[in-house]
Short mmCIF file of C-alpha atoms in Angstrom, two decimals:
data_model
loop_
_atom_site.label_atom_id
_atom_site.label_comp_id
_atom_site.label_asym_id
_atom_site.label_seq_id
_atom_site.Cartn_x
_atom_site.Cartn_y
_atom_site.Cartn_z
CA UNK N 290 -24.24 10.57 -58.51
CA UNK N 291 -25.95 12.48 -55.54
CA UNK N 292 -27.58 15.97 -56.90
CA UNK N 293 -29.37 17.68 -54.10
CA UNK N 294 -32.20 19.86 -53.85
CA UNK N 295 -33.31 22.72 -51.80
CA UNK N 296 -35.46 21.44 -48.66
CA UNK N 297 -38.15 24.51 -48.18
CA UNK N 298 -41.28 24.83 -46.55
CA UNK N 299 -41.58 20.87 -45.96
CA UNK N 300 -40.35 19.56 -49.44
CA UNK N 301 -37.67 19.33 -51.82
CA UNK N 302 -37.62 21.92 -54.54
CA UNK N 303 -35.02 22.36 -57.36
CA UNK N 304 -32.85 25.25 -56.95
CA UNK N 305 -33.34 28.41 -59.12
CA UNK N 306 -29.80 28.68 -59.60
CA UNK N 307 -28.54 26.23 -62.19
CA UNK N 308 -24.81 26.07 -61.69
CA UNK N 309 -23.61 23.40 -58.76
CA UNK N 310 -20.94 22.76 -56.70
CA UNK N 311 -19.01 19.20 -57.14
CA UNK N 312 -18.54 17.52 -53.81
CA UNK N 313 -15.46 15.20 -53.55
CA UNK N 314 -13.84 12.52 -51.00
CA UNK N 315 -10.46 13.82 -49.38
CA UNK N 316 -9.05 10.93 -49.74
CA UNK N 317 -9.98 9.71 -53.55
CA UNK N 318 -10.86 12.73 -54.96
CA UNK N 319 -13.59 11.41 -56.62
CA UNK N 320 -16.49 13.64 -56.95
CA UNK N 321 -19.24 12.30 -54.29
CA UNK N 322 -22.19 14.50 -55.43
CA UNK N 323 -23.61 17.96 -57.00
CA UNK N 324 -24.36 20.86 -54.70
CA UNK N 325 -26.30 23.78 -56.57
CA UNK N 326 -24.46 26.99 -55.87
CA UNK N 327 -27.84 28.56 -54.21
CA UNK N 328 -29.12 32.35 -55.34
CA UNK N 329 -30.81 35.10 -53.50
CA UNK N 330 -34.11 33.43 -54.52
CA UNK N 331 -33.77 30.35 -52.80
CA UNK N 332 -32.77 31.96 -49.69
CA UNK N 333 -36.08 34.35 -50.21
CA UNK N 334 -38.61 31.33 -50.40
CA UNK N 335 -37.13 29.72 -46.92
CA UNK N 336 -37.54 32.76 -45.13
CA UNK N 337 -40.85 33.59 -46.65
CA UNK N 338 -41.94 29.63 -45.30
CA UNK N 339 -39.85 30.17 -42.39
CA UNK N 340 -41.91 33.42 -41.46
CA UNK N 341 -44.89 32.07 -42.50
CA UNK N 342 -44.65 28.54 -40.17
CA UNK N 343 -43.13 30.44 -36.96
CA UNK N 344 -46.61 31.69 -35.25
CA UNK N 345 -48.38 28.00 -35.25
CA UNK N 346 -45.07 26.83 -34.35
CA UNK N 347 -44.42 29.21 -30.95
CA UNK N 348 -48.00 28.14 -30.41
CA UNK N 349 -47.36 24.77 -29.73
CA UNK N 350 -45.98 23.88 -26.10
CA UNK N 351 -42.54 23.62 -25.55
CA UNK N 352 -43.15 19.78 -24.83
CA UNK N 353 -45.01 19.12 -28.11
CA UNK N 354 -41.72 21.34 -30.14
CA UNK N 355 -39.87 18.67 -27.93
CA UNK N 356 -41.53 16.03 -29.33
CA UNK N 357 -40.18 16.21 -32.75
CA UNK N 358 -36.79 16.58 -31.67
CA UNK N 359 -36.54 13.27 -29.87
CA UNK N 360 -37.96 12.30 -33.23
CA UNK N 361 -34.79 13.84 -35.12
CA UNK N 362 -32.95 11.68 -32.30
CA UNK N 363 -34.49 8.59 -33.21
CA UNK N 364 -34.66 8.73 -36.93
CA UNK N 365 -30.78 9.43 -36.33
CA UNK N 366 -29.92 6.21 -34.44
CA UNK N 367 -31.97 4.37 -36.82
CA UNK N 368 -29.74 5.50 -39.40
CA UNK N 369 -26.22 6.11 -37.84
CA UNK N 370 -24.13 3.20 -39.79
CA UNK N 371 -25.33 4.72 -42.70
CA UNK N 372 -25.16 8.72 -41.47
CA UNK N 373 -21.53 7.88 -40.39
CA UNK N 374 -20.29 6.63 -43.96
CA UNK N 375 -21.92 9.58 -45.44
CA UNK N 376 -19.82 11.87 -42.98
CA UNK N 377 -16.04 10.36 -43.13
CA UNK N 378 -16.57 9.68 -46.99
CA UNK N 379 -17.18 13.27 -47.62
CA UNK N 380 -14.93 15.13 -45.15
CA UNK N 381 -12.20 11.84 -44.55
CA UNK N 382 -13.46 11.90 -40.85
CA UNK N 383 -12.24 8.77 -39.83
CA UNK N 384 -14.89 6.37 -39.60
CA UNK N 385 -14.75 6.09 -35.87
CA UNK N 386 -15.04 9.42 -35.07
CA UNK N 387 -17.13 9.78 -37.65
CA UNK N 388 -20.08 7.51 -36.26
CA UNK N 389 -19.18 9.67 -32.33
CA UNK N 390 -19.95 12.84 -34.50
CA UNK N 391 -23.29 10.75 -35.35
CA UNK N 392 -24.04 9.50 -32.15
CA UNK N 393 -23.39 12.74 -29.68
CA UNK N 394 -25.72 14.37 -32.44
CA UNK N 395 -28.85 12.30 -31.54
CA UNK N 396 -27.87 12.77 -27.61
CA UNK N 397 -28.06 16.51 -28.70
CA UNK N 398 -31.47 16.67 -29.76
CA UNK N 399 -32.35 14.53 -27.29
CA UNK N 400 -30.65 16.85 -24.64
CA UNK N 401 -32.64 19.90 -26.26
CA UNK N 402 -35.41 18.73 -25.83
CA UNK N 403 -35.48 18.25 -22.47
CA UNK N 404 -35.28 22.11 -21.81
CA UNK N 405 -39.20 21.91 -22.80
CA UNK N 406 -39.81 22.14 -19.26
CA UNK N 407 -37.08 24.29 -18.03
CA UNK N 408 -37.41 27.32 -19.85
CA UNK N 409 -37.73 30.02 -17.14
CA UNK N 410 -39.13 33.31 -16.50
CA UNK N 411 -38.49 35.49 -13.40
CA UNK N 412 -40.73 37.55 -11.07
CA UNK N 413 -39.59 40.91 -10.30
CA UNK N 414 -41.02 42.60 -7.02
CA UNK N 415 -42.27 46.31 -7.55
CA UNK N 416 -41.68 48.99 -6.11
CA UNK N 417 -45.88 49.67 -5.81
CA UNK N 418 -48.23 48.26 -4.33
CA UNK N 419 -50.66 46.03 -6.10
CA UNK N 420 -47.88 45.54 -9.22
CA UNK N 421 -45.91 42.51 -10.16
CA UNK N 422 -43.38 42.80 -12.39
CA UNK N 423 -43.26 39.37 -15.13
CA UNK N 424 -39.69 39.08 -16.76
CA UNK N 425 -40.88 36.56 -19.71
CA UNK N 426 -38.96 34.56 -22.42
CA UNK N 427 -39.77 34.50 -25.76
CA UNK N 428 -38.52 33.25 -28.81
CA UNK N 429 -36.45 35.76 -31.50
CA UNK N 430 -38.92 34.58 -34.86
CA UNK N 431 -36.62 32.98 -37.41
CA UNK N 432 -33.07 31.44 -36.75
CA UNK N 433 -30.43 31.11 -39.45
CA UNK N 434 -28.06 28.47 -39.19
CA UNK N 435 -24.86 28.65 -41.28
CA UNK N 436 -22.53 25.28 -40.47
CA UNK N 437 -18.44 24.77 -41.03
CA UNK N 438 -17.27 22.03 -42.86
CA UNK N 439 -15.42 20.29 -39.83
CA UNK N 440 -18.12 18.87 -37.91
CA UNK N 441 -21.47 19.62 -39.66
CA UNK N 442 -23.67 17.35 -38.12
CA UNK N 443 -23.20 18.11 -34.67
CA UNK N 444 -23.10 21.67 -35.31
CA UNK N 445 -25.97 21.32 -37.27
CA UNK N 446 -27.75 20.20 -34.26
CA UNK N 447 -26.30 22.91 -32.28
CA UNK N 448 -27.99 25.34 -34.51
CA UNK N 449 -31.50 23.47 -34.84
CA UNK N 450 -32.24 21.74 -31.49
CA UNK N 451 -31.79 24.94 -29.81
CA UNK N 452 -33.96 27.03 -31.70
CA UNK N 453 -36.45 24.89 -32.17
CA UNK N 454 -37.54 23.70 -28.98
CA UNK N 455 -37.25 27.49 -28.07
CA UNK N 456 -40.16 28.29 -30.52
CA UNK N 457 -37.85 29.54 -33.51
CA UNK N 458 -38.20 28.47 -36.83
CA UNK N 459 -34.98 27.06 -38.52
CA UNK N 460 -33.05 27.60 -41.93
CA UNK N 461 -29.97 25.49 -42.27
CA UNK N 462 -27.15 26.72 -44.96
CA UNK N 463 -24.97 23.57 -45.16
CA UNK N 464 -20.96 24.10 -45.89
CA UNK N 465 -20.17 23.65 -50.07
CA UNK N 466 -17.60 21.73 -48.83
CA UNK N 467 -19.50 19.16 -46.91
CA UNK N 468 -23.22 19.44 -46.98
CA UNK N 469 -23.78 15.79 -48.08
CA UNK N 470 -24.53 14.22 -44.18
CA UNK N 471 -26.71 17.54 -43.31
CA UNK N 472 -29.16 16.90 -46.70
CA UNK N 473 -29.11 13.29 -46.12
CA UNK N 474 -30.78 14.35 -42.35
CA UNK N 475 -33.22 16.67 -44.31
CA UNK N 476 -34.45 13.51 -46.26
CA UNK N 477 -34.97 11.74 -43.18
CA UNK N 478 -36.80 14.27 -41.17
CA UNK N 479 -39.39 14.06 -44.76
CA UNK N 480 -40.91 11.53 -43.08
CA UNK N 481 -41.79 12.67 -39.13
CA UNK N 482 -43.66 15.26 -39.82
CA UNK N 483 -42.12 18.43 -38.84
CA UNK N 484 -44.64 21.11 -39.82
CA UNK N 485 -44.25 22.75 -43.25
CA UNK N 486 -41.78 25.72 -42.99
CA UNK N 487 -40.62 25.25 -39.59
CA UNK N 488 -37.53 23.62 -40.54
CA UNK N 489 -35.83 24.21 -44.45
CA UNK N 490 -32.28 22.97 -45.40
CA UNK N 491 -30.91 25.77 -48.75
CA UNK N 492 -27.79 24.65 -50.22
CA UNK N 493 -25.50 26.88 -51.38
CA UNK N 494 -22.06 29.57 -51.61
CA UNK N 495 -22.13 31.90 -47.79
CA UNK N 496 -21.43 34.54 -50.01
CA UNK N 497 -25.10 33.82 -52.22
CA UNK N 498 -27.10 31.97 -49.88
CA UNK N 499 -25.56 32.72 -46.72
CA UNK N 500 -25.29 36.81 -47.27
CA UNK N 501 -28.63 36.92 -48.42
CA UNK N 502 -30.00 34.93 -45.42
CA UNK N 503 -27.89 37.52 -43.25
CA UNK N 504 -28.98 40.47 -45.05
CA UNK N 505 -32.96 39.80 -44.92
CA UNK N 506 -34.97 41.50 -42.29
CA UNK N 507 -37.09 38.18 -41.63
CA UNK N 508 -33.91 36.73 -39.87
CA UNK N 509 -33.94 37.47 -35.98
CA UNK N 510 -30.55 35.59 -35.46
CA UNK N 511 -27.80 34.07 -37.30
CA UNK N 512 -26.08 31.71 -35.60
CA UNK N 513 -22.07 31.06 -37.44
CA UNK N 514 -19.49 28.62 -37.05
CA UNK N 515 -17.09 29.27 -38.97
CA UNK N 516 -13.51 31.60 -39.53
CA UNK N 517 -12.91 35.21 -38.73
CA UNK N 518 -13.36 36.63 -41.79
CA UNK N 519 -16.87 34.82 -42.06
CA UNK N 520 -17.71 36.10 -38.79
CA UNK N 521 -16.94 39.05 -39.78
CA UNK N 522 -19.07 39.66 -43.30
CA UNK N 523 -22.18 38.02 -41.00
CA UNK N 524 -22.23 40.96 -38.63
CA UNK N 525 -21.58 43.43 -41.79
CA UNK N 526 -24.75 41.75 -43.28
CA UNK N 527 -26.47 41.77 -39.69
CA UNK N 528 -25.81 45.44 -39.44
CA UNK N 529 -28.32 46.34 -42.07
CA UNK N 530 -31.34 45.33 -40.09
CA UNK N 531 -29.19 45.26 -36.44
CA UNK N 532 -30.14 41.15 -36.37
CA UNK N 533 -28.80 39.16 -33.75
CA UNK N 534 -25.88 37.24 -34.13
CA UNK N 535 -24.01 34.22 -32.11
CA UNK N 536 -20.28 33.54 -33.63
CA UNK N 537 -17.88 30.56 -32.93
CA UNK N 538 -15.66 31.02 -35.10
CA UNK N 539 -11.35 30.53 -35.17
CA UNK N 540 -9.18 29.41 -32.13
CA UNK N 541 -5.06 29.28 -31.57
CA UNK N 542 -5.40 26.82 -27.91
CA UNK N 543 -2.31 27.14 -26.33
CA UNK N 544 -1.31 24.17 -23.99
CA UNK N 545 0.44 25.07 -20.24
CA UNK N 546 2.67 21.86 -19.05
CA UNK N 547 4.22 23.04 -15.96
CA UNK N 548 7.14 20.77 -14.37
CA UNK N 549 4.55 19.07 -11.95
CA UNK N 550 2.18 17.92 -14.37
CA UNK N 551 1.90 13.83 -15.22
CA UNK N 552 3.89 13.96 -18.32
CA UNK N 553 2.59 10.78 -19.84
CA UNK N 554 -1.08 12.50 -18.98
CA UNK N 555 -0.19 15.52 -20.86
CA UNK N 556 1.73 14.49 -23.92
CA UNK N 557 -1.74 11.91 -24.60
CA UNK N 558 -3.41 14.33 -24.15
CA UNK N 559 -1.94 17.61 -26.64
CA UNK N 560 -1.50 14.92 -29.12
CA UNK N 561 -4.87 13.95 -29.27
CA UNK N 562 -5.60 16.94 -29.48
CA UNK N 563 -3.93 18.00 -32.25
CA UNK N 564 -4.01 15.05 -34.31
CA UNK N 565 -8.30 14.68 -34.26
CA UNK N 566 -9.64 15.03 -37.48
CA UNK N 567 -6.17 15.99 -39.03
CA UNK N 568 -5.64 18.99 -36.38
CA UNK N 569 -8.92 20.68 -38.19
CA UNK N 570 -10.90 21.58 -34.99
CA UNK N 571 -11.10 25.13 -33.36
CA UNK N 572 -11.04 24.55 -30.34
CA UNK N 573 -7.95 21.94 -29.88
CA UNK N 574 -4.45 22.57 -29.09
CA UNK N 575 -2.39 24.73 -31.58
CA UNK N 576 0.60 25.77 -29.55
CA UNK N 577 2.31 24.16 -26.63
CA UNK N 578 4.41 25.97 -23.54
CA UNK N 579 6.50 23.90 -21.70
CA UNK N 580 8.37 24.54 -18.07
CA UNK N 581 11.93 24.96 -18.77
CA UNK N 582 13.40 22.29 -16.14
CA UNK N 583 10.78 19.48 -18.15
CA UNK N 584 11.59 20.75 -21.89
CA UNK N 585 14.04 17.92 -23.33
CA UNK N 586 11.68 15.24 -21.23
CA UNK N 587 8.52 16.68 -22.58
CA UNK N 588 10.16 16.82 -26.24
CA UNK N 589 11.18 13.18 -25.74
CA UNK N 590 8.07 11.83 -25.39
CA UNK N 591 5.70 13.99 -27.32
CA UNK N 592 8.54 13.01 -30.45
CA UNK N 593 7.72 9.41 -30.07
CA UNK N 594 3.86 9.99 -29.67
CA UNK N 595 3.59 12.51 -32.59
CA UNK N 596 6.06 9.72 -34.90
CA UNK N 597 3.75 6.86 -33.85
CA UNK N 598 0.23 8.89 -35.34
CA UNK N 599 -1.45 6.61 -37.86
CA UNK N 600 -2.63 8.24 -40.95
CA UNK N 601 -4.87 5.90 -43.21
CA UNK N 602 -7.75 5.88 -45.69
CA UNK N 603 -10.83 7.21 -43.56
CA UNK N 604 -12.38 3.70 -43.46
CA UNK N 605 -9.44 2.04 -42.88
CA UNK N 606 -9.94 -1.17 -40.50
CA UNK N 607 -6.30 -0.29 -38.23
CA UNK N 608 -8.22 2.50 -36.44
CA UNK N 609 -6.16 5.40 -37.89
CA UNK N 610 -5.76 8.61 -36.05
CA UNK N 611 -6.57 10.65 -38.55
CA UNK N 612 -6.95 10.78 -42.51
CA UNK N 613 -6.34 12.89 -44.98
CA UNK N 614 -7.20 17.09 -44.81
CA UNK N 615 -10.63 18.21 -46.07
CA UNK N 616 -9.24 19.74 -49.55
CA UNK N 617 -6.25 20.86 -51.32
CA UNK N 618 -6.88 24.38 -50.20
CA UNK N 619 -6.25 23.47 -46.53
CA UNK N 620 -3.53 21.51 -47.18
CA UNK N 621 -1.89 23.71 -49.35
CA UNK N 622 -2.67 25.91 -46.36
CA UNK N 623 -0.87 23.75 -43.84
CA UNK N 624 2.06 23.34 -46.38
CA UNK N 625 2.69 26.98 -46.75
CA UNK N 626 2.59 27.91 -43.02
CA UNK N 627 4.85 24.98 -42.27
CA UNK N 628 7.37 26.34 -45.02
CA UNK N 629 6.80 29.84 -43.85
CA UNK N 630 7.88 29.05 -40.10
CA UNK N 631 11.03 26.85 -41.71
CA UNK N 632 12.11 30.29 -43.39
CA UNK N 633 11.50 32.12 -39.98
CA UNK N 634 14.09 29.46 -38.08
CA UNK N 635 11.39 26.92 -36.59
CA UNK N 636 13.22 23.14 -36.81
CA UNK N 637 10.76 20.19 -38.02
CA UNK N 638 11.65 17.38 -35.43
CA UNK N 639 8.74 15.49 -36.56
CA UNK N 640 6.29 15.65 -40.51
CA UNK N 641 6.72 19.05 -41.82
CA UNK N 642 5.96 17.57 -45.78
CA UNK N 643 2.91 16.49 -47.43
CA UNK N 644 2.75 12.45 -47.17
CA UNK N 645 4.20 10.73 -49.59
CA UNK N 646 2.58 7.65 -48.90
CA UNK N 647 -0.87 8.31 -50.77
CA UNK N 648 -1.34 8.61 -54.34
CA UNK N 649 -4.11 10.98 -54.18
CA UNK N 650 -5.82 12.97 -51.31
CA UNK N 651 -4.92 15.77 -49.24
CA UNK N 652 -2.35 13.87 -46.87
CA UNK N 653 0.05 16.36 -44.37
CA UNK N 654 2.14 14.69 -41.96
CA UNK N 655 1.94 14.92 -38.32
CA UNK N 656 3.90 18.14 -37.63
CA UNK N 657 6.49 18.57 -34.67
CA UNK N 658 8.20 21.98 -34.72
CA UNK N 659 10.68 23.15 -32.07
CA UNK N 660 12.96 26.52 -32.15
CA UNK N 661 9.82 28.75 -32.50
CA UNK N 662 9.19 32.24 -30.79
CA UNK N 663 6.33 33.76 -29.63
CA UNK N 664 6.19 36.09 -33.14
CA UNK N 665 6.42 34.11 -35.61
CA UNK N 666 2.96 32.96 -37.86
CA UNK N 667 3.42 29.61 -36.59
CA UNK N 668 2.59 30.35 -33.39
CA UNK N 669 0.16 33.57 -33.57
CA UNK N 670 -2.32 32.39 -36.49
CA UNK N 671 -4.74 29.52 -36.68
CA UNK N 672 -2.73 26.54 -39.01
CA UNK N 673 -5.73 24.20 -38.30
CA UNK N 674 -4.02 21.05 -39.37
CA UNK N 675 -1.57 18.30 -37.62
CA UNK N 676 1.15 20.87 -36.32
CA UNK N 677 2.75 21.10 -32.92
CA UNK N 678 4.70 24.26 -32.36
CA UNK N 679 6.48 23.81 -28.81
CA UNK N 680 8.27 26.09 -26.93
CA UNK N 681 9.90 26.68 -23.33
CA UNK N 682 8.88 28.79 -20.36
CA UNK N 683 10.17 29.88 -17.24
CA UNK N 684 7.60 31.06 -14.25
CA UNK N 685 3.72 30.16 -15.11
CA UNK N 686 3.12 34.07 -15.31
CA UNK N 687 5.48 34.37 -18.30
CA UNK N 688 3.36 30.78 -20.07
CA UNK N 689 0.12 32.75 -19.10
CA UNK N 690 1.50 36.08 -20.56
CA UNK N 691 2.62 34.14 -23.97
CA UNK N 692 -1.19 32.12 -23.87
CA UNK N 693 -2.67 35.46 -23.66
CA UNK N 694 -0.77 37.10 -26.52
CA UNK N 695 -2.85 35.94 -29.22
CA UNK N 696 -5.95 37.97 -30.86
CA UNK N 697 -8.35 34.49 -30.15
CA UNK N 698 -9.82 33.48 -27.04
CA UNK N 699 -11.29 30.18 -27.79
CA UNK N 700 -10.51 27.28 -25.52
CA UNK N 701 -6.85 26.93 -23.42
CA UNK N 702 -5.60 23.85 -21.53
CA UNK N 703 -3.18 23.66 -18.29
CA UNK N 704 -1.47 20.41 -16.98
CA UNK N 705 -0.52 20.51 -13.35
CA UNK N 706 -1.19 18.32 -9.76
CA UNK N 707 -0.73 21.90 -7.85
CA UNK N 708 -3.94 23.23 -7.29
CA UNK N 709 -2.83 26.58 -6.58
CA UNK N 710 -1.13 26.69 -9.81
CA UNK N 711 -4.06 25.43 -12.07
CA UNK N 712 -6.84 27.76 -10.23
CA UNK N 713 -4.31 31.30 -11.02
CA UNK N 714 -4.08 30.19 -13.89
CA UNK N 715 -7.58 29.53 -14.64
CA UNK N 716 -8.53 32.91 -13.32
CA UNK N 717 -6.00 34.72 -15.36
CA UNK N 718 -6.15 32.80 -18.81
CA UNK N 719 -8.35 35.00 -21.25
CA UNK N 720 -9.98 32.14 -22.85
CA UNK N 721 -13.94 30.98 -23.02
CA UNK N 722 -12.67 27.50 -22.41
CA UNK N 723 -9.87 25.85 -20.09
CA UNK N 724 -9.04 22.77 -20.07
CA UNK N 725 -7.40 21.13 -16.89
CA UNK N 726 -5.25 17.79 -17.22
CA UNK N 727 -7.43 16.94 -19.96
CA UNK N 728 -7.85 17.04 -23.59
CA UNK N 729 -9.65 19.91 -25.40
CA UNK N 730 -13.31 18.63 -26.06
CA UNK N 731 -16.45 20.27 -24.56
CA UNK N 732 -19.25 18.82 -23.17
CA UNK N 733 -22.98 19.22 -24.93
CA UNK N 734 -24.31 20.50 -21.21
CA UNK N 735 -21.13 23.37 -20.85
CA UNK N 736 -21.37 26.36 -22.49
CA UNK N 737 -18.59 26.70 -25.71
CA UNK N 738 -18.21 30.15 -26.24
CA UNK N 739 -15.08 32.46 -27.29
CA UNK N 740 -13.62 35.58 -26.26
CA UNK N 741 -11.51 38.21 -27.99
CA UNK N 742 -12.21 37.06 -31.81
CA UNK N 743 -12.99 33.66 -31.02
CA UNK N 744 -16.73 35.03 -31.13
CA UNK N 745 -19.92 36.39 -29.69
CA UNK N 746 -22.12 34.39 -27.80
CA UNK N 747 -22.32 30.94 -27.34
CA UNK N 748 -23.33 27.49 -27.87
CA UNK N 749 -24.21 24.09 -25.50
CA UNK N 750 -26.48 24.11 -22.20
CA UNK N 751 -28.71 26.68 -20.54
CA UNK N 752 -26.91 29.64 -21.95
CA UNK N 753 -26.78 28.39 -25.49
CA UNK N 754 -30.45 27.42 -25.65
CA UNK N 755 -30.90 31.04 -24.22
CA UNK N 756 -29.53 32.37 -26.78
CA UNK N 757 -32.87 31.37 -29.10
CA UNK N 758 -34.82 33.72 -26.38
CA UNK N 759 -35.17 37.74 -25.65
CA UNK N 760 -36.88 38.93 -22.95
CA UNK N 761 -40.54 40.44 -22.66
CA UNK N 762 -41.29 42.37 -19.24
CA UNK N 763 -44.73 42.84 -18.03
CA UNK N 764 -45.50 45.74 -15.50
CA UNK N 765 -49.24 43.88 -14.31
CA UNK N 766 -50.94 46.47 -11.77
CA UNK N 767 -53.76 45.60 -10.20
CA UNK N 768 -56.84 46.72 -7.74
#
């Protein structure tokens, strides 16, 4: 059995805290490995190394921080079979989307690390003579990094590559759900010779490790992905010492199909969407609005597509489309909200139990629910599992009206050939993200970043690297 250690200041140390956290596969049950629940103390010692390594580090060029990032990028690919059967085993990822989770990751760093050479300042003309005015970029000191337990390695590397290259140093709270991929990384990294401090992995509860990281004065920025309520203790902790903070955090996507959109296109499309990593993912499709005149044909289809899902063992060799739910609390979750929108009048057309199928895990059917309204919990609160609440619209202003009525603002989608159509609609949806005649994914080079309580700030590209930097002016006069 796996029993992991705290990675600080460039080695593994035990963990002054003596109780731990047992890790277990979704779909066995069986307990994977031994998390130690963290304490105040172990958060103290990596931002004490953290603080300590940061100077040197910012020191270095931005090519040579570069440098060990397309190391992290290599010592991933070397290890990716391996990496990947770490990830689905733990979370019941299936194993194919398990090793893309693995793969984008190294492309990450990779990507990071070539803003070595792009990080920009600005000249500012004056308004005297013989002054220039130097807008420069610098980095914030220490970035905390605290990662969700649906896609922890890539987010991981959302929260690391960024900061790093940037001239940050890093501490990484895995999720106590998953951490097992994340602390496998931190043993490989061991070995290439990241500098002492610069980079430390603590294990442990958000509410021990994670508020204590929040709370310190060392921290410059926390960077969260995670739900609402997490979001929302971070800034309470953040207030203390007015740190920084960058939020992703939940997401209710509705989906627009208007009555000229390729229906075959857009029923592929929502499904996948919903059905990726058992409907756990912020940012993909939660509700559905359909054009009135297209309802019954839209229903057809999407019936047969959601009936024909695949649910399997995460390592399954018939290339599943999803596996069972991350733990019995989000299934029971699921299971509730489902039975809650039954009591409310919603009609299951397809799912709408737990699967019979498995003997253990934490199985939910694909969901199809019909008969809903715009009020109900169903439709206004994040379920993030397989469920498809559809209803009908009339005019696009009314869909964008019910997309808009909705405290998130994560990511929205809109499937139409009218170009007029898609570009109002685009203009008036009040969501970080849309999505046109496409699934709901985002690219590493965009910019993934939620309004409304969907978050603050941003991740992916220019802007997210930028968000490792504040600004230093310089008023230079001269004779």
């Amino acid at each position: 059995m796996k029993e992991f250690d705290q990675f600080i200041n460039g080695k593994f140390i035990k963990s002054t805290s003596t109780d731990v956290i047992e890790i277990l596969n979704p779909c066995t049950e069986e307990v994977l490995s031994l998390m130690p629940v963290g304490s105040v103390k172990d958060a103290e010692l990596a931002l004490d190394a953290a603080q300590a390594s940061q100077h040197a580090w910012k020191s270095l060029t931005a090519i040579e921080r570069a440098g060990y990032l397309h190391k992290m990028a290599d010592v991933i690919r070397e290890n990716r079979i391996s990496l990947a059967k770490t990830l689905a085993s733990e979370q019941a990822k299936v194993i194919g989307l398990a090793q893309v989770e693995i793969d984008v990751t190294a492309d990450y760093f990779d990507y990071n690390a070539g803003w070595a050479r792009r990080i920009e300042g600005e000249i500012i003309q004056s308004d005297r003579k013989k002054e220039h005015i130097f807008l420069h970029k610098a980095p914030i000191g220490v970035a905390v990094g605290i990662l969700p337990w649906n896609f922890p390695f890539f987010v991981m590397a959302r929260k690391i590559a960024p900061s790093l290259v940037t001239g940050n140093t890093c501490i990484i709270n895995p999720s106590s759900v998953a951490p097992n991929t994340v602390m496998q990384f931190a043993k490989l990294i061991e070995k290439i010779g990241v500098p002492a401090g610069v980079l430390n992995f603590v294990c442990g509860k958000g509410s021990i490790v994670g508020n204590a990281l929040s709370k310190s004065p060392i921290t410059g920025i926390i960077s969260l992905t995670g739900s609402v309520g997490a979001g929302q203790l971070v800034m309470q902790a953040a207030s203390e010492n007015i740190t920084k903070v960058s939020l992703e955090l939940g997401g209710k996507a509705p989906a627009i199909v208007c009555a000229d959109a390729n229906l075959d296109l857009a029923v592929n499309a929502v499904v996948s969407s919903r059905v990726i990593f058992s409907g756990q993912v912020c940012n993909c499709a939660e509700r559905v609005y359909v054009e009135d005149s297209i309802y019954d044909q839209f229903m057809e289809k999407v019936t047969k597509k959601m009936s024909e899902v695949k649910v399997e063992d995460a390592f399954s060799d018939n290339n599943p489309d999803m596996s069972s739910m991350v733990s019995k609390d989000q299934v029971d979750k699921v299971a509730e909200m489902v039975e809650y929108a039954k009591k409310e009048g919603a009609e299951v057309v397809v799912g709408g139990t737990r699967s019979s199928q498995f003997d253990k895990g934490y199985f939910y059917q694909p969901t199809l629910l019909t008969n809903v309204t715009q009020n109900m919990q169903i439709i206004q609160e994040e379920v993030f599992g397989p469920v498809l609440p559809v209803m009908k619209f009339g005019t696009l202003d009314e869909a964008i009206a019910l997309a808009n009525d909705c405290e998130f603002g994560l990511t929205s989608s809109i499937f139409s050939e009218n170009f007029n159509k898609v570009m109002h609609a685009c203009d008036q949806l009040e969501f970080g993200e849309t999505y046109v005649n496409r699934e709901h994914f985002e690219a590493i080079q965009g910019f993934h970043a939620g309004w409304k309580k969907s978050g603050v700030g941003g991740a992916d590209g220019k802007h997210g690297m930028e968000e490792y930097l504040q600004t230093k002016v310089i008023y230079a006069q001269y004779r």
